[in-house]
């Protein structure tokens, strides 16, 4: 990779310019020259149903991505030969060596693995308790050694009304994190439908949601994480299913809160039975988390983890889905909010900790809003679904009409949500 100098649009404080060459070294706003795109569909081999959020990983690198809601993926790589692993929980992984002299399709049909029903030994303790003790112990072996990381992120945000998609936005950014400090993010490219005010950036990471954290700050509420050292004081754990991936047992554990007053999660976490790593999370907040101005809310968090440097289990992606009934003075109605973030190209424990603290929390490359079609074509880590592609066209075509109308309840609600961290 080659180095690029940035001029940052500062949002909150002045950047010390001398630090930029060091912080941004090796990170570029444009894809590498001569890059090719590997893309395709991932489906169930028997039903042909698309597999959503299937993992695509390039062996020997930090590159990887996931499939979108239609089972489609895209990955930009320099021309060459690569070993590609496509995996999905409950399915046999597919490993293929691919020559990439040009853009090529690579479709994959994964074979589901029959789920055996192992004998459950009845005792005074659910097997999930011992599994979680191992998870928490293994976490401490690497979590304290994680001091910093740099990486790339793709973020997509969409707002829905009762009948259709109202707004959509995307961005690519470079992120920097150091222990004890907040995330620093430089947006290198962004685009959003014309229904989003230009002064209101809608797609950015803001904070890397990480369910490995002992305490997770969401929307001003601090949740106890399911792998916290004191997790047993807050959660009930129950082993519900044993699935397999490449002959490794995957334990699905149901987590339920012990309190309605403390911000906690309920749902499923999946544990690798060989390494005792948490590899997947699918949860919702309990009753302690309440959004103002809404009558009812359904919130779902999903996250996957990938192993880096054979030691660190870091987020590969996360997804937030909110469906709520907004009740405002001027209007009310159902509003859906969806945010997806794909994280890749990690560089772990770099020597930039002091420099990171000099960057603002969020800043922009001067040409971030200038649409670079080549960049977007070659860096498409999470392709738009057909619905999302049509939404861009439809929303842009009616933007002028929307601009003449009074501000909608969706717009008001969006402006309320934006200061709320991960809810935005």
Tab-separated table of C-alpha atoms in Angstrom:
chain	number	residue	atom	x	y	z
A	1	UNK	CA	0.000	0.000	0.000
A	2	UNK	CA	1.099	3.555	-0.577
A	3	UNK	CA	0.888	6.523	1.732
A	4	UNK	CA	-1.512	9.403	1.269
A	5	UNK	CA	-1.588	12.863	2.875
A	6	UNK	CA	-4.953	14.014	4.101
A	7	UNK	CA	-6.386	17.398	4.902
A	8	UNK	CA	-8.976	16.792	7.567
A	9	UNK	CA	-12.264	18.599	7.974
A	10	UNK	CA	-12.291	19.010	11.738
A	11	UNK	CA	-15.584	18.615	13.552
A	12	UNK	CA	-14.659	19.450	17.143
A	13	UNK	CA	-11.092	20.614	17.556
A	14	UNK	CA	-7.931	21.488	15.649
A	15	UNK	CA	-5.709	18.712	14.356
A	16	UNK	CA	-1.991	18.970	14.857
A	17	UNK	CA	-0.905	18.730	11.238
A	18	UNK	CA	2.542	17.323	11.875
A	19	UNK	CA	1.052	14.054	13.037
A	20	UNK	CA	-0.784	13.249	9.806
A	21	UNK	CA	2.043	11.525	7.899
A	22	UNK	CA	2.581	9.121	10.799
A	23	UNK	CA	-1.055	8.358	11.525
A	24	UNK	CA	-2.110	7.884	7.917
A	25	UNK	CA	0.986	6.065	6.726
A	26	UNK	CA	0.128	3.034	4.542
A	27	UNK	CA	-3.564	3.956	4.348
A	28	UNK	CA	-4.910	5.262	1.065
A	29	UNK	CA	-8.147	6.938	0.034
A	30	UNK	CA	-8.045	5.014	-3.244
A	31	UNK	CA	-7.901	1.282	-3.849
A	32	UNK	CA	-4.602	-0.246	-4.856
A	33	UNK	CA	-3.773	-0.058	-8.535
A	34	UNK	CA	-4.584	-3.100	-10.704
A	35	UNK	CA	-7.085	-4.387	-8.160
A	36	UNK	CA	-9.649	-6.917	-9.327
A	37	UNK	CA	-13.059	-7.752	-7.912
A	38	UNK	CA	-14.044	-11.203	-6.735
A	39	UNK	CA	-17.807	-11.387	-6.340
A	40	UNK	CA	-20.656	-13.819	-6.284
A	41	UNK	CA	-23.493	-15.469	-4.407
A	42	UNK	CA	-23.409	-17.766	-1.367
A	43	UNK	CA	-26.408	-20.091	-1.073
A	44	UNK	CA	-27.595	-23.256	0.631
A	45	UNK	CA	-26.577	-26.147	-1.631
A	46	UNK	CA	-29.983	-27.831	-1.349
A	47	UNK	CA	-32.589	-25.119	-0.927
A	48	UNK	CA	-30.665	-22.502	-2.967
A	49	UNK	CA	-31.701	-19.938	-0.363
A	50	UNK	CA	-29.190	-17.080	0.068
A	51	UNK	CA	-27.006	-17.219	3.193
A	52	UNK	CA	-27.014	-13.793	4.826
A	53	UNK	CA	-23.785	-12.603	6.512
A	54	UNK	CA	-21.781	-15.606	5.334
A	55	UNK	CA	-18.048	-15.032	5.885
A	56	UNK	CA	-15.570	-14.741	3.009
A	57	UNK	CA	-11.945	-14.802	4.133
A	58	UNK	CA	-8.639	-14.591	2.238
A	59	UNK	CA	-6.164	-17.018	3.821
A	60	UNK	CA	-2.944	-15.420	5.011
A	61	UNK	CA	-4.314	-11.873	4.982
A	62	UNK	CA	-6.526	-9.618	7.091
A	63	UNK	CA	-8.948	-9.248	4.158
A	64	UNK	CA	-12.471	-10.504	4.347
A	65	UNK	CA	-16.108	-9.540	4.015
A	66	UNK	CA	-19.655	-10.844	4.413
A	67	UNK	CA	-22.651	-11.394	2.160
A	68	UNK	CA	-25.536	-8.943	2.064
A	69	UNK	CA	-29.239	-9.649	2.631
A	70	UNK	CA	-29.395	-11.292	-0.808
A	71	UNK	CA	-26.383	-13.550	-0.206
A	72	UNK	CA	-24.155	-11.444	-2.502
A	73	UNK	CA	-20.580	-10.394	-1.701
A	74	UNK	CA	-17.770	-8.413	-3.335
A	75	UNK	CA	-14.077	-8.208	-2.513
A	76	UNK	CA	-11.365	-6.095	-4.155
A	77	UNK	CA	-7.882	-7.664	-4.394
A	78	UNK	CA	-4.682	-7.134	-6.378
A	79	UNK	CA	-4.347	-9.511	-9.312
A	80	UNK	CA	-2.929	-12.855	-8.187
A	81	UNK	CA	-3.758	-16.280	-6.751
A	82	UNK	CA	-5.700	-16.564	-3.490
A	83	UNK	CA	-7.032	-19.225	-1.201
A	84	UNK	CA	-10.635	-18.307	-0.395
A	85	UNK	CA	-12.589	-19.730	2.553
A	86	UNK	CA	-16.351	-19.247	2.644
A	87	UNK	CA	-18.029	-20.248	5.903
A	88	UNK	CA	-21.378	-20.134	7.656
A	89	UNK	CA	-22.422	-21.607	10.973
A	90	UNK	CA	-24.019	-25.013	10.559
A	91	UNK	CA	-22.455	-25.532	7.109
A	92	UNK	CA	-19.317	-27.187	5.784
A	93	UNK	CA	-16.820	-24.476	4.801
A	94	UNK	CA	-15.754	-24.172	1.175
A	95	UNK	CA	-12.038	-23.667	0.436
A	96	UNK	CA	-11.004	-22.801	-3.104
A	97	UNK	CA	-7.838	-21.502	-4.779
A	98	UNK	CA	-8.803	-18.726	-7.167
A	99	UNK	CA	-6.712	-17.084	-9.882
A	100	UNK	CA	-7.689	-13.431	-10.171
A	101	UNK	CA	-6.215	-11.938	-13.365
A	102	UNK	CA	-9.375	-9.843	-13.821
A	103	UNK	CA	-12.823	-9.368	-12.296
A	104	UNK	CA	-14.336	-12.840	-11.954
A	105	UNK	CA	-17.477	-14.355	-10.410
A	106	UNK	CA	-17.120	-16.948	-7.660
A	107	UNK	CA	-20.427	-18.449	-6.569
A	108	UNK	CA	-20.490	-20.855	-3.630
A	109	UNK	CA	-23.088	-23.409	-2.511
A	110	UNK	CA	-22.471	-24.514	1.076
A	111	UNK	CA	-23.594	-27.925	2.303
A	112	UNK	CA	-25.470	-27.944	5.624
A	113	UNK	CA	-24.132	-30.231	8.327
A	114	UNK	CA	-26.588	-32.515	10.074
A	115	UNK	CA	-26.900	-31.552	13.729
A	116	UNK	CA	-26.303	-34.570	15.987
A	117	UNK	CA	-28.057	-34.681	19.308
A	118	UNK	CA	-25.343	-35.373	21.871
A	119	UNK	CA	-26.225	-37.001	25.137
A	120	UNK	CA	-26.907	-34.361	27.777
A	121	UNK	CA	-25.636	-35.297	31.221
A	122	UNK	CA	-28.114	-34.041	33.798
A	123	UNK	CA	-26.411	-32.359	36.731
A	124	UNK	CA	-26.971	-29.439	39.049
A	125	UNK	CA	-25.426	-27.013	36.541
A	126	UNK	CA	-26.231	-26.272	32.917
A	127	UNK	CA	-23.275	-27.100	30.588
A	128	UNK	CA	-23.343	-23.479	29.417
A	129	UNK	CA	-21.841	-22.375	32.742
A	130	UNK	CA	-18.602	-24.284	32.236
A	131	UNK	CA	-18.454	-23.151	28.611
A	132	UNK	CA	-18.813	-19.502	29.626
A	133	UNK	CA	-16.185	-19.827	32.357
A	134	UNK	CA	-13.787	-21.005	29.655
A	135	UNK	CA	-14.802	-18.144	27.346
A	136	UNK	CA	-14.170	-15.539	30.045
A	137	UNK	CA	-10.837	-17.093	31.023
A	138	UNK	CA	-9.621	-17.347	27.404
A	139	UNK	CA	-10.697	-13.773	26.744
A	140	UNK	CA	-8.349	-12.455	29.419
A	141	UNK	CA	-5.411	-14.193	27.716
A	142	UNK	CA	-5.605	-11.838	24.744
A	143	UNK	CA	-7.940	-8.983	25.656
A	144	UNK	CA	-5.471	-7.232	27.966
A	145	UNK	CA	-2.764	-7.498	25.289
A	146	UNK	CA	-4.876	-5.611	22.743
A	147	UNK	CA	-3.486	-2.078	22.982
A	148	UNK	CA	-4.484	-0.553	19.668
A	149	UNK	CA	-5.618	-1.258	16.131
A	150	UNK	CA	-6.081	0.438	12.773
A	151	UNK	CA	-8.472	-0.787	10.141
A	152	UNK	CA	-10.934	-0.045	7.382
A	153	UNK	CA	-14.694	0.172	7.758
A	154	UNK	CA	-17.691	0.263	5.471
A	155	UNK	CA	-20.891	1.658	6.980
A	156	UNK	CA	-24.410	1.624	5.570
A	157	UNK	CA	-27.422	3.279	7.194
A	158	UNK	CA	-31.018	3.197	6.007
A	159	UNK	CA	-34.252	4.715	7.289
A	160	UNK	CA	-37.627	3.168	6.466
A	161	UNK	CA	-41.174	4.438	6.847
A	162	UNK	CA	-44.377	2.378	6.864
A	163	UNK	CA	-44.297	1.906	3.111
A	164	UNK	CA	-40.797	2.411	1.712
A	165	UNK	CA	-37.160	3.334	2.237
A	166	UNK	CA	-36.867	7.030	3.090
A	167	UNK	CA	-33.094	7.543	3.332
A	168	UNK	CA	-29.922	5.596	2.589
A	169	UNK	CA	-26.266	6.488	3.129
A	170	UNK	CA	-22.869	4.756	2.870
A	171	UNK	CA	-19.284	5.539	3.775
A	172	UNK	CA	-15.780	4.097	3.755
A	173	UNK	CA	-13.461	5.166	6.527
A	174	UNK	CA	-10.140	4.460	8.186
A	175	UNK	CA	-10.429	3.883	11.920
A	176	UNK	CA	-7.903	4.150	14.735
A	177	UNK	CA	-8.415	2.879	18.269
A	178	UNK	CA	-6.229	2.844	21.365
A	179	UNK	CA	-7.079	1.366	24.744
A	180	UNK	CA	-8.415	3.994	27.097
A	181	UNK	CA	-9.303	6.332	24.255
A	182	UNK	CA	-12.298	6.797	21.963
A	183	UNK	CA	-12.346	5.742	18.319
A	184	UNK	CA	-10.822	8.104	15.740
A	185	UNK	CA	-12.416	7.915	12.302
A	186	UNK	CA	-11.445	9.511	8.971
A	187	UNK	CA	-14.147	9.173	6.315
A	188	UNK	CA	-12.499	8.774	2.917
A	189	UNK	CA	-15.598	8.359	0.729
A	190	UNK	CA	-19.281	8.889	1.403
A	191	UNK	CA	-22.523	9.050	-0.507
A	192	UNK	CA	-26.143	9.324	0.521
A	193	UNK	CA	-29.523	9.755	-1.073
A	194	UNK	CA	-30.563	13.319	-1.771
A	195	UNK	CA	-33.271	12.946	0.878
A	196	UNK	CA	-30.532	13.195	3.516
A	197	UNK	CA	-29.522	16.817	4.261
A	198	UNK	CA	-25.931	17.433	3.140
A	199	UNK	CA	-25.167	18.862	6.579
A	200	UNK	CA	-26.269	15.647	8.272
A	201	UNK	CA	-23.761	12.789	7.778
A	202	UNK	CA	-25.806	9.640	8.276
A	203	UNK	CA	-23.269	6.814	7.801
A	204	UNK	CA	-20.239	6.570	10.046
A	205	UNK	CA	-18.881	4.082	12.563
A	206	UNK	CA	-18.709	6.432	15.573
A	207	UNK	CA	-17.805	3.558	17.929
A	208	UNK	CA	-16.903	-0.060	17.190
A	209	UNK	CA	-19.608	-2.131	18.817
A	210	UNK	CA	-17.805	-5.016	20.529
A	211	UNK	CA	-19.726	-7.567	22.575
A	212	UNK	CA	-16.435	-8.735	24.065
A	213	UNK	CA	-16.281	-5.534	26.111
A	214	UNK	CA	-17.068	-5.868	29.822
A	215	UNK	CA	-19.218	-2.745	29.613
A	216	UNK	CA	-20.890	-1.676	26.365
A	217	UNK	CA	-22.066	1.923	25.941
A	218	UNK	CA	-25.135	2.156	23.688
A	219	UNK	CA	-27.254	5.258	23.387
A	220	UNK	CA	-26.078	6.587	26.734
A	221	UNK	CA	-26.849	3.314	28.541
A	222	UNK	CA	-23.982	1.158	29.810
A	223	UNK	CA	-24.758	-2.537	29.347
A	224	UNK	CA	-22.998	-5.423	31.053
A	225	UNK	CA	-21.399	-7.574	28.341
A	226	UNK	CA	-22.078	-11.338	28.234
A	227	UNK	CA	-18.351	-12.122	28.626
A	228	UNK	CA	-17.680	-9.669	31.478
A	229	UNK	CA	-15.777	-11.007	34.450
A	230	UNK	CA	-18.939	-10.549	36.540
A	231	UNK	CA	-21.352	-11.788	33.845
A	232	UNK	CA	-22.693	-14.604	36.059
A	233	UNK	CA	-24.047	-11.992	38.455
A	234	UNK	CA	-26.204	-10.527	35.677
A	235	UNK	CA	-27.052	-13.341	33.248
A	236	UNK	CA	-28.542	-16.795	33.144
A	237	UNK	CA	-26.794	-19.045	30.594
A	238	UNK	CA	-28.412	-22.082	28.961
A	239	UNK	CA	-27.000	-24.398	26.285
A	240	UNK	CA	-29.713	-24.792	23.627
A	241	UNK	CA	-28.044	-26.256	20.528
A	242	UNK	CA	-24.790	-27.831	19.415
A	243	UNK	CA	-23.994	-27.120	15.763
A	244	UNK	CA	-20.862	-28.017	13.848
A	245	UNK	CA	-18.549	-26.140	11.532
A	246	UNK	CA	-15.700	-28.117	9.984
A	247	UNK	CA	-15.948	-30.803	12.708
A	248	UNK	CA	-15.736	-28.191	15.476
A	249	UNK	CA	-18.717	-28.009	17.843
A	250	UNK	CA	-20.422	-24.625	18.012
A	251	UNK	CA	-22.361	-24.071	21.227
A	252	UNK	CA	-25.461	-21.908	20.983
A	253	UNK	CA	-26.091	-20.410	24.410
A	254	UNK	CA	-29.225	-18.559	25.396
A	255	UNK	CA	-28.604	-15.558	27.628
A	256	UNK	CA	-31.360	-14.033	29.761
A	257	UNK	CA	-31.094	-11.063	32.146
A	258	UNK	CA	-31.394	-11.551	35.883
A	259	UNK	CA	-32.641	-7.969	36.290
A	260	UNK	CA	-35.172	-5.753	34.533
A	261	UNK	CA	-33.564	-2.594	35.914
A	262	UNK	CA	-29.937	-3.052	34.810
A	263	UNK	CA	-29.229	-2.604	31.058
A	264	UNK	CA	-28.612	-6.164	29.815
A	265	UNK	CA	-29.128	-8.287	26.699
A	266	UNK	CA	-31.248	-11.300	25.904
A	267	UNK	CA	-30.792	-13.643	22.980
A	268	UNK	CA	-28.123	-16.017	21.644
A	269	UNK	CA	-24.344	-16.104	21.634
A	270	UNK	CA	-22.407	-18.796	19.759
A	271	UNK	CA	-19.128	-20.221	21.074
A	272	UNK	CA	-16.393	-22.109	19.222
A	273	UNK	CA	-16.030	-25.347	21.208
A	274	UNK	CA	-12.351	-25.761	20.295
A	275	UNK	CA	-10.978	-22.333	21.174
A	276	UNK	CA	-13.811	-21.058	23.390
A	277	UNK	CA	-14.053	-17.891	21.347
A	278	UNK	CA	-17.340	-16.057	20.956
A	279	UNK	CA	-17.951	-16.051	17.209
A	280	UNK	CA	-21.504	-14.771	16.829
A	281	UNK	CA	-24.005	-12.661	18.767
A	282	UNK	CA	-27.738	-12.162	18.130
A	283	UNK	CA	-29.385	-10.237	20.968
A	284	UNK	CA	-31.794	-7.477	21.961
A	285	UNK	CA	-31.737	-5.101	24.952
A	286	UNK	CA	-33.919	-5.716	27.989
A	287	UNK	CA	-36.600	-3.426	29.419
A	288	UNK	CA	-34.036	-1.126	31.060
A	289	UNK	CA	-33.230	0.424	27.669
A	290	UNK	CA	-35.999	2.835	26.629
A	291	UNK	CA	-36.031	5.385	23.787
A	292	UNK	CA	-37.996	8.565	24.499
A	293	UNK	CA	-40.809	9.714	22.194
A	294	UNK	CA	-41.630	6.183	21.041
A	295	UNK	CA	-44.607	3.988	21.855
A	296	UNK	CA	-42.964	0.653	21.120
A	297	UNK	CA	-39.547	-0.434	19.957
A	298	UNK	CA	-37.953	-3.626	18.643
A	299	UNK	CA	-34.141	-3.509	18.622
A	300	UNK	CA	-31.825	-6.259	17.410
A	301	UNK	CA	-28.014	-6.394	17.537
A	302	UNK	CA	-26.012	-8.927	15.513
A	303	UNK	CA	-22.235	-9.321	15.391
A	304	UNK	CA	-19.613	-11.755	14.124
A	305	UNK	CA	-15.984	-12.094	15.168
A	306	UNK	CA	-12.893	-13.243	13.295
A	307	UNK	CA	-9.521	-14.390	14.623
A	308	UNK	CA	-6.546	-12.158	13.766
A	309	UNK	CA	-2.856	-12.891	14.295
A	310	UNK	CA	-3.959	-16.302	15.680
A	311	UNK	CA	-4.785	-14.532	18.942
A	312	UNK	CA	-7.174	-11.587	18.800
A	313	UNK	CA	-10.899	-12.093	18.307
A	314	UNK	CA	-12.094	-8.815	16.792
A	315	UNK	CA	-15.405	-7.700	15.284
A	316	UNK	CA	-15.757	-8.548	11.601
A	317	UNK	CA	-19.109	-6.811	11.321
A	318	UNK	CA	-22.133	-5.692	13.267
A	319	UNK	CA	-25.726	-4.870	12.478
A	320	UNK	CA	-28.316	-2.780	14.277
A	321	UNK	CA	-32.011	-3.025	13.363
A	322	UNK	CA	-34.597	-0.791	15.022
A	323	UNK	CA	-38.326	-0.778	14.348
A	324	UNK	CA	-40.265	1.754	16.372
A	325	UNK	CA	-43.501	3.706	16.481
A	326	UNK	CA	-42.639	7.403	16.720
A	327	UNK	CA	-45.039	9.684	18.554
A	328	UNK	CA	-44.320	13.368	17.965
A	329	UNK	CA	-46.490	16.456	18.383
A	330	UNK	CA	-46.869	17.037	14.631
A	331	UNK	CA	-46.953	13.463	13.361
A	332	UNK	CA	-46.490	9.845	14.214
A	333	UNK	CA	-45.816	6.584	12.430
A	334	UNK	CA	-43.597	3.537	12.148
A	335	UNK	CA	-39.921	4.149	11.501
A	336	UNK	CA	-37.304	1.506	10.783
A	337	UNK	CA	-33.589	2.163	11.205
A	338	UNK	CA	-30.855	-0.215	9.995
A	339	UNK	CA	-27.104	0.150	10.319
A	340	UNK	CA	-24.485	-2.300	9.032
A	341	UNK	CA	-20.723	-2.007	9.523
A	342	UNK	CA	-18.085	-4.262	7.942
A	343	UNK	CA	-14.593	-4.084	9.489
A	344	UNK	CA	-11.483	-5.348	7.697
A	345	UNK	CA	-7.760	-4.853	7.073
A	346	UNK	CA	-6.886	-4.736	10.767
A	347	UNK	CA	-3.365	-3.772	11.833
A	348	UNK	CA	-3.054	-4.692	15.506
A	349	UNK	CA	-0.882	-3.074	18.192
A	350	UNK	CA	0.746	-0.517	15.918
A	351	UNK	CA	3.077	2.144	17.332
A	352	UNK	CA	0.686	5.044	16.807
A	353	UNK	CA	-1.005	5.223	20.200
A	354	UNK	CA	0.190	8.753	21.093
A	355	UNK	CA	-0.597	10.116	17.635
A	356	UNK	CA	-4.116	8.698	17.632
A	357	UNK	CA	-5.148	10.900	20.528
A	358	UNK	CA	-4.420	14.000	18.439
A	359	UNK	CA	-7.122	13.245	15.865
A	360	UNK	CA	-10.731	14.392	16.287
A	361	UNK	CA	-13.330	11.685	16.822
A	362	UNK	CA	-14.713	12.188	13.303
A	363	UNK	CA	-13.146	13.929	10.319
A	364	UNK	CA	-13.404	13.868	6.544
A	365	UNK	CA	-11.047	13.613	3.612
A	366	UNK	CA	-11.505	16.838	1.564
A	367	UNK	CA	-12.849	14.817	-1.368
A	368	UNK	CA	-14.908	12.414	0.702
A	369	UNK	CA	-18.189	13.645	-0.777
A	370	UNK	CA	-16.889	13.710	-4.374
A	371	UNK	CA	-18.197	10.458	-5.818
A	372	UNK	CA	-15.352	8.281	-7.150
A	373	UNK	CA	-17.047	5.571	-9.227
A	374	UNK	CA	-13.813	3.583	-9.601
A	375	UNK	CA	-13.266	3.513	-5.858
A	376	UNK	CA	-16.829	2.355	-5.146
A	377	UNK	CA	-16.680	-0.319	-7.839
A	378	UNK	CA	-13.367	-1.709	-6.600
A	379	UNK	CA	-14.047	-1.434	-2.865
A	380	UNK	CA	-17.550	-2.896	-2.707
A	381	UNK	CA	-17.260	-5.060	0.416
A	382	UNK	CA	-21.029	-5.230	0.986
A	383	UNK	CA	-22.964	-4.873	-2.273
A	384	UNK	CA	-26.294	-3.088	-2.288
A	385	UNK	CA	-29.353	-5.286	-2.577
A	386	UNK	CA	-31.670	-4.754	-5.531
A	387	UNK	CA	-34.081	-2.888	-3.263
A	388	UNK	CA	-31.334	-0.554	-2.070
A	389	UNK	CA	-30.148	0.180	-5.609
A	390	UNK	CA	-33.680	1.101	-6.655
A	391	UNK	CA	-34.095	3.179	-3.499
A	392	UNK	CA	-31.153	5.401	-4.452
A	393	UNK	CA	-32.686	6.066	-7.864
A	394	UNK	CA	-36.175	6.668	-6.510
A	395	UNK	CA	-35.087	8.875	-3.614
A	396	UNK	CA	-32.841	11.049	-5.741
A	397	UNK	CA	-35.607	11.543	-8.301
A	398	UNK	CA	-38.030	12.916	-5.697
A	399	UNK	CA	-35.500	14.885	-3.617
A	400	UNK	CA	-36.565	18.253	-5.027
A	401	UNK	CA	-40.195	17.582	-4.145
A	402	UNK	CA	-39.254	16.450	-0.630
A	403	UNK	CA	-37.228	19.624	-0.119
A	404	UNK	CA	-40.356	21.755	-0.625
A	405	UNK	CA	-42.348	19.867	2.006
A	406	UNK	CA	-42.396	20.510	5.762
A	407	UNK	CA	-39.883	18.424	7.668
A	408	UNK	CA	-41.264	14.933	8.180
A	409	UNK	CA	-41.545	13.008	11.422
A	410	UNK	CA	-38.782	10.726	10.113
A	411	UNK	CA	-36.404	13.663	9.744
A	412	UNK	CA	-37.249	14.940	13.221
A	413	UNK	CA	-36.743	11.506	14.722
A	414	UNK	CA	-33.423	11.073	12.891
A	415	UNK	CA	-32.088	14.340	14.284
A	416	UNK	CA	-33.071	13.187	17.752
A	417	UNK	CA	-31.312	9.832	17.347
A	418	UNK	CA	-28.004	11.125	15.957
A	419	UNK	CA	-26.422	12.221	19.270
A	420	UNK	CA	-27.201	8.798	20.724
A	421	UNK	CA	-24.037	7.011	19.650
A	422	UNK	CA	-24.691	3.559	18.243
A	423	UNK	CA	-28.348	4.337	17.595
A	424	UNK	CA	-27.198	6.661	14.828
